[in-house]
Amino acid sequence: MIAVSIEPGSTPPLVDRIGDGLSRVATAMRSEAWTAAEAIGLNPTQLQILTFLVARGRSGMRVKQIAAYLGVSQPTTTDSVNALLRKGLVEKQADPSDARALSVAATPQGETAVRQAGQLASATEDAIAALSKLEQQDLLTHLVKIIRRLQTAGAIPEQRMCVNCRYFRPNVYDDAKAPHHCAFVDAAFGPAELRVDCGEFEGADAAERDAAWRVFNRGAV
Amino acid sequence: MIAVSIEPGSTPPLVDRIGDGLSRVATAMRSEAWTAAEAIGLNPTQLQILTFLVARGRSGMRVKQIAAYLGVSQPTTTDSVNALLRKGLVEKQADPSDARALSVAATPQGETAVRQAGQLASATEDAIAALSKLEQQDLLTHLVKIIRRLQTAGAIPEQRMCVNCRYFRPNVYDDAKAPHHCAFVDAAFGPAELRVDCGEFEGADAAERDAAWRVFNRGAV
DNA sequence: GACAATGCATAGGAATCCTATACGAATGAT
DNA sequence: ATCATTCGTATAGGATTCCTATGCATTGTC
């Protein structure tokens, strides 16, 4: 919980005000998610699951992974997955490597639904787009740093971000606009191209990851 | 809804990746809110309402205002306010100026509960605190800009922020650390002290607000 | 004074979301 | 190899959120 200072006249700590600001933006995103989801006959949780599954492709995800991604319990996830199943937007397959496990994947209809929802107008997108390119780039960088911390603290699962990826080579070029290198696509890229959820992600081991992070973060931990 | 690119190999637009990052942080905040709220026998929505009421003081807020703040419907707010009422954490008072309206305010027990919840450890707070002071300051500034846009778009209600306040005098000093002035406390302050939800807030009219924003934002709209 | 608009409550119902538990499958220890 | 444990998921049960639609009282407007 983000603490809120309740003493009149005193300024709350900077960290709390940032948390408060994030909450306000999250509120807008949440109510926007309702309209977007309703446009395709879903609710926000179902759309979030479906979007997640579409982004992961046809290999499918396990129920537990979906639950971790959403930050809810496993039975809750089962509920919502079943709702999507009834609507024909996802399908369950047996996991060949583990007979206990399921592989939940989006159907073609599910992909279509996500495309439709993604094309709706979004006040949040507009608000972010109103920032300058440099501001957007800085904001993304700060978010990546926060997300990485949340991940190491165990508050969220491992993210498919560049800074966790074995193909990531931070700060190998002098060009400030594209100092990094992605060994998967074998191309230079910059802070504005950093990925938060990359389809080609492959996790690096802990030592590689820490080393890359130090280089990326210019030596700071 | 924040669109998510689903074509393999292509990098989603920067705006979408920022939206995605914000969602990830919001997920962590949401699941954190569960533990914090449960520690005092509430759920996240109830704690959010209670925190909001405590921040607003004993004058009380109307149901409709609470609903707008939360971004949910008015009946939903009535539900949760009644739950808090049964627990003795808020009280309803008749609004003297309008016999239809209610004034919902936190009780002393409610204030105590919010204090308790605010003192719990928070991975999100820690993650934000791990940023440098300058990064935090930039992040806050970007959030303020986004929130203002969301507000002018009608996605969220008027926020009690400096940039909306009649006491705000942006960029009146040369000192980069404290270029602004608050006419309420009659003191200089800087970007790191910008308020997102100020108790002493008083809304400026539209013309004042736009003028102040241009000065604050160095001429950009 | 008639009539629309506003503020809130209620009705009704669907869905989220939790904990606790059950069960089969996989894993590890002895 | 057997048995206990762990793991992945489903189910049971229940509280609450959250919606739309509607009703009722009050307020404002013509």
XYZ file of C-alpha atoms (C1' of nucleotides) in Angstrom:
502
model
C 0.000 0.000 0.000
C 1.219 3.426 -0.889
C 1.168 5.490 2.272
C -0.701 8.740 2.191
C 0.305 11.549 4.437
C -2.672 12.803 6.365
C -1.134 15.643 8.335
C -2.508 18.917 7.018
C 0.036 21.267 5.543
C 2.867 18.776 5.231
C 4.133 17.555 1.881
C 4.071 13.763 1.573
C 7.334 12.047 0.608
C 8.173 12.131 -3.081
C 7.860 8.359 -3.317
C 4.304 8.486 -2.018
C 3.294 11.194 -4.425
C 4.654 9.165 -7.309
C 2.714 6.160 -6.078
C -0.372 8.317 -5.865
C 0.182 9.530 -9.414
C 0.591 5.983 -10.665
C -2.683 5.087 -8.962
C -4.477 7.900 -10.707
C -3.245 6.763 -14.097
C -4.125 3.179 -13.228
C -7.662 4.278 -12.363
C -8.084 5.796 -15.799
C -6.672 2.692 -17.452
C -9.005 0.502 -15.473
C -12.176 2.339 -16.382
C -10.998 2.489 -19.982
C -10.490 -1.250 -19.912
C -14.175 -1.670 -19.066
C -15.363 0.096 -22.196
C -12.808 -1.634 -24.405
C -13.679 -5.047 -23.019
C -17.419 -4.486 -23.205
C -17.091 -3.554 -26.852
C -16.206 -7.176 -27.533
C -18.479 -8.716 -24.905
C -15.896 -9.287 -22.211
C -14.879 -7.718 -18.938
C -11.465 -6.268 -18.113
C -10.016 -9.386 -16.520
C -11.020 -11.579 -19.422
C -9.609 -9.120 -21.940
C -6.371 -8.887 -19.991
C -5.998 -12.660 -20.023
C -6.855 -12.861 -23.684
C -4.390 -10.112 -24.580
C -1.711 -11.878 -22.582
C -2.363 -15.174 -24.335
C -2.377 -13.582 -27.779
C 0.945 -11.907 -27.046
C 2.398 -15.259 -26.039
C 1.348 -16.993 -29.221
C -0.041 -20.402 -29.912
C 2.282 -22.318 -27.617
C -0.054 -21.542 -24.748
C 0.411 -20.688 -21.117
C -0.313 -22.549 -17.920
C -3.024 -21.441 -15.562
C -0.506 -20.719 -12.851
C 1.514 -18.472 -15.136
C -1.574 -16.547 -16.093
C -2.461 -16.126 -12.430
C 1.018 -14.821 -11.650
C 0.860 -12.410 -14.540
C -2.496 -11.061 -13.407
C -1.526 -11.008 -9.761
C -4.601 -12.978 -8.685
C -5.155 -16.426 -7.234
C -5.221 -19.573 -9.310
C -8.934 -20.367 -8.776
C -9.817 -16.871 -9.916
C -7.849 -17.473 -13.065
C -9.611 -20.784 -13.647
C -12.933 -18.926 -13.397
C -12.012 -16.391 -16.027
C -10.318 -18.862 -18.334
C -13.455 -20.992 -18.263
C -15.519 -17.943 -19.161
C -13.268 -17.351 -22.172
C -13.488 -21.034 -23.009
C -17.293 -20.878 -23.128
C -17.005 -17.977 -25.534
C -14.655 -19.901 -27.784
C -11.851 -17.360 -27.460
C -9.329 -19.691 -25.858
C -8.734 -23.406 -25.856
C -7.218 -25.792 -23.372
C -4.733 -28.410 -24.449
C -2.988 -31.084 -22.456
C 0.624 -30.255 -21.777
C 2.697 -33.094 -23.280
C 5.541 -32.589 -20.822
C 3.369 -32.700 -17.707
C 0.087 -34.549 -17.519
C -1.079 -32.409 -14.600
C -0.706 -29.184 -16.513
C -2.807 -27.372 -19.068
C -1.796 -25.237 -21.972
C -4.222 -22.391 -22.502
C -3.956 -20.610 -25.840
C -6.002 -18.028 -27.717
C -8.059 -19.203 -30.681
C -8.153 -17.273 -33.976
C -11.441 -15.746 -32.755
C -9.619 -14.652 -29.623
C -6.924 -12.967 -31.679
C -9.536 -11.132 -33.691
C -11.230 -9.913 -30.521
C -7.962 -8.540 -29.151
C -7.256 -6.736 -32.407
C -10.676 -5.108 -32.276
C -10.254 -3.989 -28.681
C -6.801 -2.617 -29.420
C -8.101 -0.327 -32.117
C -10.443 1.568 -29.817
C -9.585 5.102 -28.796
C -7.729 5.379 -25.508
C -7.391 8.502 -23.411
C -4.387 6.962 -21.685
C -2.609 6.356 -24.961
C -3.352 9.911 -26.026
C -2.057 11.282 -22.742
C 1.193 9.365 -23.050
C 1.520 10.314 -26.698
C 1.274 13.984 -25.725
C 4.655 13.729 -24.012
C 7.725 14.500 -26.070
C 9.643 11.584 -27.487
C 12.435 12.184 -25.002
C 10.008 12.272 -22.098
C 8.440 9.047 -23.267
C 11.828 7.449 -23.497
C 12.748 8.539 -19.979
C 9.414 7.374 -18.636
C 9.891 3.960 -20.195
C 13.368 3.690 -18.722
C 12.113 4.556 -15.256
C 9.313 2.041 -15.543
C 11.755 -0.653 -16.622
C 13.853 0.065 -13.554
C 10.837 -0.069 -11.267
C 9.568 -3.253 -12.863
C 12.931 -4.913 -12.492
C 12.931 -4.080 -8.787
C 9.440 -5.430 -8.370
C 10.590 -8.574 -10.075
C 13.650 -9.095 -7.890
C 11.474 -8.442 -4.841
C 9.138 -11.214 -6.006
C 6.156 -8.876 -6.299
C 5.659 -9.788 -9.951
C 6.913 -12.759 -11.989
C 9.850 -12.649 -14.354
C 9.179 -10.194 -17.144
C 10.108 -10.789 -20.756
C 12.120 -7.587 -20.834
C 15.377 -6.816 -22.628
C 17.190 -6.379 -19.331
C 16.380 -9.991 -18.416
C 17.184 -11.421 -21.819
C 20.211 -13.400 -22.881
C 20.300 -11.567 -26.200
C 20.654 -8.156 -24.554
C 24.029 -6.367 -24.888
C 23.712 -3.019 -23.106
C 25.825 0.025 -23.864
C 28.141 -1.511 -26.410
C 28.081 1.418 -28.841
C 28.928 5.072 -28.440
C 25.805 6.215 -30.263
C 23.558 7.672 -27.554
C 20.493 6.978 -29.687
C 21.270 3.296 -30.130
C 23.854 2.191 -27.576
C 22.459 -1.327 -27.078
C 22.542 -4.438 -29.206
C 20.085 -7.282 -29.559
C 21.889 -10.491 -30.443
C 18.633 -12.116 -31.561
C 17.879 -9.739 -34.399
C 21.550 -8.706 -34.528
C 20.793 -5.003 -34.539
C 21.577 -1.904 -32.521
C 18.782 -0.178 -30.666
C 18.236 2.554 -28.120
C 16.321 3.281 -24.922
C 13.198 4.171 -26.910
C 13.073 0.626 -28.282
C 13.437 -1.194 -24.975
C 10.922 -4.005 -24.734
C 8.717 -4.684 -21.748
C 7.288 -7.924 -23.113
C 9.202 -9.383 -26.013
C 8.068 -12.370 -28.048
C 11.629 -13.464 -28.681
C 12.674 -13.218 -25.050
C 14.876 -15.887 -23.554
C 15.866 -15.555 -19.918
C 19.502 -15.063 -19.043
C 20.903 -16.702 -15.948
C 21.288 -14.686 -12.770
C 24.946 -13.806 -13.167
C 24.581 -12.651 -16.780
C 21.543 -10.699 -15.808
C 23.231 -8.840 -12.966
C 26.256 -8.052 -15.112
C 24.103 -6.730 -17.932
C 22.080 -4.672 -15.504
C 25.164 -2.998 -14.069
C 26.346 -2.050 -17.537
C 22.896 -0.891 -18.546
C 22.481 1.113 -15.387
C 25.973 2.596 -15.612
C 27.335 0.732 -12.636
C 24.527 1.471 -10.189
C 22.716 -1.463 -8.619
C -7.343 -0.178 -23.790
C -3.655 -0.146 -24.449
C -3.091 -1.867 -27.735
C -0.635 -4.700 -27.844
C 1.209 -5.503 -30.989
C 0.804 -9.142 -31.878
C 2.922 -9.403 -34.980
C 5.981 -11.493 -34.197
C 9.278 -9.729 -34.574
C 7.935 -6.193 -34.700
C 8.501 -3.693 -31.921
C 5.249 -2.224 -30.572
C 4.962 1.572 -30.549
C 6.689 3.307 -27.675
C 3.376 4.531 -26.314
C 2.067 0.978 -26.080
C 5.145 -0.269 -24.328
C 4.832 2.506 -21.758
C 1.190 1.581 -21.252
C 2.228 -2.010 -20.808
C 4.841 -0.988 -18.257
C 2.306 1.056 -16.352
C 0.006 -1.963 -16.308
C 2.713 -4.140 -14.839
C 3.359 -1.676 -12.035
C -0.374 -1.339 -11.477
C -0.646 -5.116 -11.147
C 1.928 -5.109 -8.378
C 0.202 -2.230 -6.637
C -3.106 -4.014 -6.874
C -1.948 -7.264 -5.327
C -0.087 -5.275 -2.675
C -3.289 -3.426 -1.917
C -4.930 -6.754 -1.089
C -2.443 -7.615 1.636
C -2.457 -4.106 3.038
C -6.232 -3.958 3.113
C -6.619 -7.422 4.575
C -4.271 -6.500 7.397
C -6.981 -4.174 8.640
C -9.946 -6.318 7.648
C -10.854 -4.554 4.428
C -10.513 -5.136 0.720
C -8.678 -2.884 -1.737
C -11.682 -0.865 -2.817
C -12.727 -0.142 0.724
C -9.209 0.879 1.697
C -8.963 3.116 -1.322
C -12.170 4.884 -0.402
C -11.119 5.204 3.207
C -7.725 6.598 2.253
C -9.378 9.082 -0.048
C -11.774 10.234 2.672
C -9.024 10.567 5.242
C -6.982 12.678 2.830
C -9.978 14.947 2.306
C -10.518 15.536 6.013
C -13.611 15.781 8.131
C -15.635 17.919 5.758
C -16.685 14.786 3.938
C -17.256 13.897 0.342
C -20.352 13.072 -1.657
C -20.989 9.609 -2.995
C -20.780 10.828 -6.555
C -17.379 12.411 -5.980
C -16.069 9.206 -4.473
C -17.375 7.261 -7.455
C -15.655 9.635 -9.866
C -12.412 9.340 -7.944
C -12.529 5.551 -8.016
C -13.685 5.407 -11.612
C -16.639 3.142 -10.788
C -20.392 3.561 -10.857
C -22.359 5.254 -8.121
C -24.206 2.120 -6.910
C -20.885 0.332 -6.562
C -19.657 3.170 -4.395
C -22.796 2.996 -2.274
C -22.085 -0.701 -1.714
C -18.566 -0.123 -0.490
C -19.411 2.937 1.576
C -22.091 0.920 3.326
C -19.550 -1.806 4.050
C -17.279 0.787 5.644
C -20.270 2.195 7.501
C -21.045 -1.194 9.049
C -17.447 -1.384 10.222
C -17.664 2.044 11.830
C -14.849 3.490 9.737
C -16.905 6.161 7.993
C -20.052 8.084 8.818
C -22.750 9.636 6.729
C -24.007 13.105 7.485
C -26.768 15.091 5.863
C -25.464 17.817 3.635
C -26.926 21.097 4.966
C -26.861 22.723 1.547
C -28.696 19.929 -0.266
C -31.181 17.582 1.378
C -30.653 14.953 -1.326
C -26.933 14.763 -0.789
C -24.782 12.944 1.716
C -21.491 13.845 3.240
C -19.348 10.783 3.833
C -16.389 11.276 6.159
C -13.880 9.001 7.863
C -14.259 8.439 11.585
C -11.271 8.520 13.973
C -11.231 4.714 13.762
C -11.045 5.064 10.000
C -8.067 7.369 10.271
C -6.306 4.915 12.548
C -6.912 2.098 10.087
C -5.419 4.098 7.217
C -2.368 4.920 9.293
C -1.850 1.250 10.056
C -2.175 0.214 6.426
C 0.218 2.952 5.341
C 2.950 1.674 7.588
C 3.114 -1.747 5.979
C 6.062 -2.610 3.787
C 5.473 -1.986 0.111
C 7.498 -3.441 -2.732
C 6.229 -0.678 -4.995
C 7.428 2.029 -2.653
C 10.794 0.326 -2.406
C 11.044 0.028 -6.173
C 10.306 3.719 -6.646
C 12.655 4.657 -3.830
C 15.459 2.774 -5.596
C 15.429 5.374 -8.359
C 17.691 8.369 -7.964
C 16.167 11.556 -6.669
C 16.431 13.108 -10.115
C 14.752 10.131 -11.740
C 11.958 10.287 -9.200
C 11.501 13.946 -9.908
C 11.324 13.375 -13.652
C 8.914 10.501 -13.192
C 6.622 12.646 -11.063
C 6.701 15.410 -13.658
C 5.784 13.020 -16.438
C 2.964 11.585 -14.398
C 1.625 15.052 -13.662
C 1.596 15.792 -17.375
C -0.197 12.553 -18.158
C -2.715 13.069 -15.375
C -3.471 16.573 -16.574
C -4.177 15.238 -20.053
C -6.426 12.545 -18.681
C -8.240 15.220 -16.761
C -8.772 17.528 -19.732
C -9.954 14.506 -21.722
C -12.543 13.825 -19.025
C -11.138 10.383 -18.245
C -10.615 11.290 -14.588
C -12.127 14.086 -12.466
C -10.349 17.293 -11.565
C -7.261 16.537 -9.552
C -6.113 18.571 -6.570
C -2.731 19.157 -8.173
C -0.517 22.241 -8.106
C -0.967 22.764 -11.837
C -4.721 23.160 -11.323
C -4.442 25.362 -8.257
C -4.995 29.076 -7.963
C -2.038 29.379 -5.601
C 0.421 27.936 -8.131
C 3.003 30.324 -9.655
C 5.173 28.280 -12.030
C 8.706 29.191 -13.042
C 8.937 32.547 -11.280
C 12.455 32.025 -9.937
C 15.743 31.282 -11.642
C 16.665 28.613 -9.130
C 16.297 25.297 -11.008
C 15.746 23.460 -7.736
C 12.873 25.692 -6.640
C 11.555 27.688 -9.591
C 7.895 27.636 -8.518
C 6.008 29.486 -5.825
C 3.003 28.486 -3.751
C 0.986 31.533 -2.809
C -0.850 29.600 -0.115
C 2.178 28.823 2.035
C 4.080 31.712 0.392
C 7.160 29.630 -0.312
C 9.311 28.589 -3.233
C 9.385 24.952 -4.243
C 10.644 22.729 -7.009
C 9.541 19.869 -9.258
C 10.294 17.324 -6.537
C 7.682 18.948 -4.309
C 4.858 19.044 -6.859
C 1.635 17.821 -5.297
C -0.696 15.311 -6.858
C -3.376 15.642 -4.196
C -3.026 18.693 -2.015
C -5.173 19.384 1.026
C -4.969 23.124 0.513
C -5.910 22.936 -3.158
C -8.287 25.505 -4.601
C -9.177 25.241 -8.255
C -8.151 28.022 -10.594
C -10.460 29.033 -13.421
C -9.835 27.717 -16.899
C -7.958 30.735 -18.238
C -5.610 30.973 -15.246
C -5.051 27.268 -15.453
C -4.091 27.269 -19.114
C -1.772 30.233 -18.641
C -0.047 28.604 -15.690
C 0.298 25.368 -17.598
C 1.994 27.061 -20.540
C 4.489 28.701 -18.234
C 5.037 25.476 -16.297
C 5.459 23.476 -19.466
C 7.764 26.065 -21.061
C 5.293 27.132 -23.698
C 4.246 23.695 -24.907
C 0.559 22.789 -24.766
C -46.871 24.917 -10.517
C -45.282 21.607 -13.990
C -41.302 19.362 -15.490
C -36.686 18.046 -16.096
C -32.404 17.224 -13.786
C -29.812 15.725 -9.808
C -28.263 12.665 -5.712
C -28.684 8.601 -3.734
C -30.678 3.900 -2.710
C -32.398 -0.405 -4.134
C -33.262 -4.468 -7.137
C -31.353 -8.032 -9.659
C -27.786 -10.501 -11.530
C -23.193 -11.636 -13.385
C -18.551 -11.993 -12.444
C -14.411 -11.314 -9.746
C -11.864 -12.895 -6.061
C -10.710 -15.048 -1.935
C -9.568 -19.451 1.179
C -9.922 -24.198 1.805
C -9.893 -28.503 -0.085
C -9.731 -32.501 -3.250
C -7.418 -35.196 -6.645
C -4.341 -36.941 -9.999
C 0.402 -36.639 -11.508
C 5.178 -35.879 -10.766
C 9.108 -35.845 -7.779
C 12.190 -37.049 -4.101
C 13.710 -39.784 -0.279
C 14.415 -43.946 1.843
C 10.253 -49.657 -5.526
C 7.429 -47.550 -2.352
C 5.718 -43.800 0.092
C 5.415 -39.082 1.313
C 5.600 -34.732 -0.474
C 5.072 -31.348 -3.806
C 2.870 -29.564 -7.726
C -0.940 -28.117 -11.138
C -5.549 -27.672 -11.532
C -10.519 -27.964 -10.390
C -14.234 -27.463 -7.250
C -16.911 -25.767 -3.223
C -18.564 -21.998 -0.763
C -19.092 -17.367 0.196
C -18.232 -12.368 0.353
C -17.868 -8.476 -2.411
C -17.408 -5.794 -6.421
C -19.570 -4.053 -10.209
C -22.820 -3.343 -13.683
C -27.642 -1.503 -15.604
C -32.166 -0.220 -14.651
C -35.208 1.902 -11.783
C -37.446 4.423 -7.907
C -37.779 8.251 -4.789
C -36.917 12.547 -2.959
C -35.089 17.115 -3.687
C -33.606 20.878 -6.499
C -33.675 23.969 -10.184
C -35.985 25.941 -14.335
C -39.516 27.664 -17.276
